[in-house]
PDB file of C-alpha atoms in Angstrom:
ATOM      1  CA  UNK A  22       2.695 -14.514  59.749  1.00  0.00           C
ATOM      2  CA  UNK A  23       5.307 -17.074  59.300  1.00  0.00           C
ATOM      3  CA  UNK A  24       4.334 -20.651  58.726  1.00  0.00           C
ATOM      4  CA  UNK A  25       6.845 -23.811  59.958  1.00  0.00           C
ATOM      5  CA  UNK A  26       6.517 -27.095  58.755  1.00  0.00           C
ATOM      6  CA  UNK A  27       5.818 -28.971  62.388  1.00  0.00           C
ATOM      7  CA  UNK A  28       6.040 -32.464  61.221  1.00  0.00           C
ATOM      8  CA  UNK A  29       3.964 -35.159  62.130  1.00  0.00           C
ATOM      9  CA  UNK A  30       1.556 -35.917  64.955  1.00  0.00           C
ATOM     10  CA  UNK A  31       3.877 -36.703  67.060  1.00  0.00           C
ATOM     11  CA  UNK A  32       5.651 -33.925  66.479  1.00  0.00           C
ATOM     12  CA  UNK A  33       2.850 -31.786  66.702  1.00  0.00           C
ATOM     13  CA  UNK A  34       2.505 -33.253  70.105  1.00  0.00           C
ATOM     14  CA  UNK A  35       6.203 -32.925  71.216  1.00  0.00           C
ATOM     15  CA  UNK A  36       5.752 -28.946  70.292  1.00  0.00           C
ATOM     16  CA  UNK A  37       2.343 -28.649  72.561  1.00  0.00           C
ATOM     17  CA  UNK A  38       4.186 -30.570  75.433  1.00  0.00           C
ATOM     18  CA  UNK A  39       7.103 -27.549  75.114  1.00  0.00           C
ATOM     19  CA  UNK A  40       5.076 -24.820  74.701  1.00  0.00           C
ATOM     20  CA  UNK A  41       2.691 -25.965  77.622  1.00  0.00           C
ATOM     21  CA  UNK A  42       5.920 -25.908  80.103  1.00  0.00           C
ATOM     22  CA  UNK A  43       6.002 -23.115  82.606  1.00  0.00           C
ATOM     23  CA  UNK A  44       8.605 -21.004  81.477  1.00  0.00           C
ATOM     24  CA  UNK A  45       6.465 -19.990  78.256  1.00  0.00           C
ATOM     25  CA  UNK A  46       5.035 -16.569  78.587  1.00  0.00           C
ATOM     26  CA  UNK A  47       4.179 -16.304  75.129  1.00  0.00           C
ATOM     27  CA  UNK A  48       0.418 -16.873  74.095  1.00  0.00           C
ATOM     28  CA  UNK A  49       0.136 -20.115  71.654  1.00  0.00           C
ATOM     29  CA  UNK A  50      -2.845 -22.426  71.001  1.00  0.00           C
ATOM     30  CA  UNK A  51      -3.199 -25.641  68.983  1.00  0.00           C
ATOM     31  CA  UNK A  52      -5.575 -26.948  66.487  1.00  0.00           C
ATOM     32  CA  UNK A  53      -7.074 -30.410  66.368  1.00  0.00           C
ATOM     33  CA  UNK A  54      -9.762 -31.959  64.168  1.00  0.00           C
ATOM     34  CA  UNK A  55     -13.128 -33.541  65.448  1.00  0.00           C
ATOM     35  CA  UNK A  56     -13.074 -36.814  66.457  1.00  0.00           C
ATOM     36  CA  UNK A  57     -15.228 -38.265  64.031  1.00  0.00           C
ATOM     37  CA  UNK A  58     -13.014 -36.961  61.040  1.00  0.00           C
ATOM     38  CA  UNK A  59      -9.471 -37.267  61.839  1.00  0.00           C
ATOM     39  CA  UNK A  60      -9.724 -39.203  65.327  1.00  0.00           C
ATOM     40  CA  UNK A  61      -8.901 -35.317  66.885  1.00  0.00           C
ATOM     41  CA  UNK A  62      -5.259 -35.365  65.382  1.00  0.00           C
ATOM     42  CA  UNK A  63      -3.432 -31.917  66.158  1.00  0.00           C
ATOM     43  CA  UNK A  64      -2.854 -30.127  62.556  1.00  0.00           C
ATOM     44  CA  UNK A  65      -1.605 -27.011  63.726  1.00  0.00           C
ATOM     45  CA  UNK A  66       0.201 -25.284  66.578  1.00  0.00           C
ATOM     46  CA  UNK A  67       0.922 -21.585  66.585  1.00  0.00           C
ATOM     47  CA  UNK A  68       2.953 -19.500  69.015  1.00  0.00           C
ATOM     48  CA  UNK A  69       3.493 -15.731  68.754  1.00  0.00           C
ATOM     49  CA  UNK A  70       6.473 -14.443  68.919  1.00  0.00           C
ATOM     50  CA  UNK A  71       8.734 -10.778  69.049  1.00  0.00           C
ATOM     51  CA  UNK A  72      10.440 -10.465  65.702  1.00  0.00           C
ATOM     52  CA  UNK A  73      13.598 -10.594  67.812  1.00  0.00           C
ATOM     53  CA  UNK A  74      12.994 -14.550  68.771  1.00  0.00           C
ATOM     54  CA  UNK A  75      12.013 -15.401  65.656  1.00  0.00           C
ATOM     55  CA  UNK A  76      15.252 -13.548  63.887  1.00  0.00           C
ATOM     56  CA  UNK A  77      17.663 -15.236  66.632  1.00  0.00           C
ATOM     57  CA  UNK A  78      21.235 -16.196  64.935  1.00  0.00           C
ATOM     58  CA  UNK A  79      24.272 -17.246  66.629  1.00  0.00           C
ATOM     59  CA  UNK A  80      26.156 -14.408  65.150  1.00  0.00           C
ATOM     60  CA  UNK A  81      24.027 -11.726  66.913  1.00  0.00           C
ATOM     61  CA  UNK A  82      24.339  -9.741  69.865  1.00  0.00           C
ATOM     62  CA  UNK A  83      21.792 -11.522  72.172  1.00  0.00           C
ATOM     63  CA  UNK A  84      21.884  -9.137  75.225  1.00  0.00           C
ATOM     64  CA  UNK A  85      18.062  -8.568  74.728  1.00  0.00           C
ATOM     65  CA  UNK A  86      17.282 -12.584  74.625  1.00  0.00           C
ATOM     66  CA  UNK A  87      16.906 -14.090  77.635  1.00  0.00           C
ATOM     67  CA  UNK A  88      18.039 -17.595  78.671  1.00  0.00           C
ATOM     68  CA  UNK A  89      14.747 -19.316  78.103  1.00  0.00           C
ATOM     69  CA  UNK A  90      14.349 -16.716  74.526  1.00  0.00           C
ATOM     70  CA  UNK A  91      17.102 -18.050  73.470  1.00  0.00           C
ATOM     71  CA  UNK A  92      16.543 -21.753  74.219  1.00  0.00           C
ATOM     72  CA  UNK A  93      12.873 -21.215  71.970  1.00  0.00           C
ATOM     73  CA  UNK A  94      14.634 -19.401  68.976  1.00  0.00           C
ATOM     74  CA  UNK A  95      17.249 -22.275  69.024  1.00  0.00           C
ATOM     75  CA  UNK A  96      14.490 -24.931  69.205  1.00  0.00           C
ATOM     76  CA  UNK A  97      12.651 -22.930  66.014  1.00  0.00           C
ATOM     77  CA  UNK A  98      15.499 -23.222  63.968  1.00  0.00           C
ATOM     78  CA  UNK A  99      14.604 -26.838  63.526  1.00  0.00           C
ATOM     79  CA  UNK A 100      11.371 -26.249  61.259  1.00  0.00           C
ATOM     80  CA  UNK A 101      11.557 -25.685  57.968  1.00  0.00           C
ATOM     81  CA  UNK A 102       9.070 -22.756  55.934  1.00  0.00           C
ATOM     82  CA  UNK A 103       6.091 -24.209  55.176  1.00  0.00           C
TER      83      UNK A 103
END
């Protein structure tokens, strides 16, 4: 399991809104509290992912990445470990 600091709500949101877009085959679900606690703010979102996405670099060959792979490993690169 690796853990990536999504930001804020809105954030949260932004990452929901990308990984609800067609071209994402990979399975992912989001968290969000109860209403009555935390007015159903998103806390988590989790994606999973082939090592090889995750592990993207510039440097590497990326023959077995394809075009929208590569686009989500870029994206990734953004978020910081938890």
């Amino acid at each position: 399991m690796i853990l990536l600091n999504g930001g804020n709500s809105s954030s949260l949101k932004n990452i929901v809104r990308w990984f609800s877009e067609p071209w994402n085959n990979f399975d992912w679900s989001y968290f969000n509290e109860d209403e009555e606690s935390l007015d159903s703010a998103i806390t988590a979102v989790g994606i999973i992912l082939p090592e090889k996405i995750y592990n993207y670099s510039l440097e590497m060959n990326n023959s077995e990445l394809t075009p929208d792979e590569i686009v989500l490993a870029v994206n990734l690169k953004q978020y910081k470990l938890a």
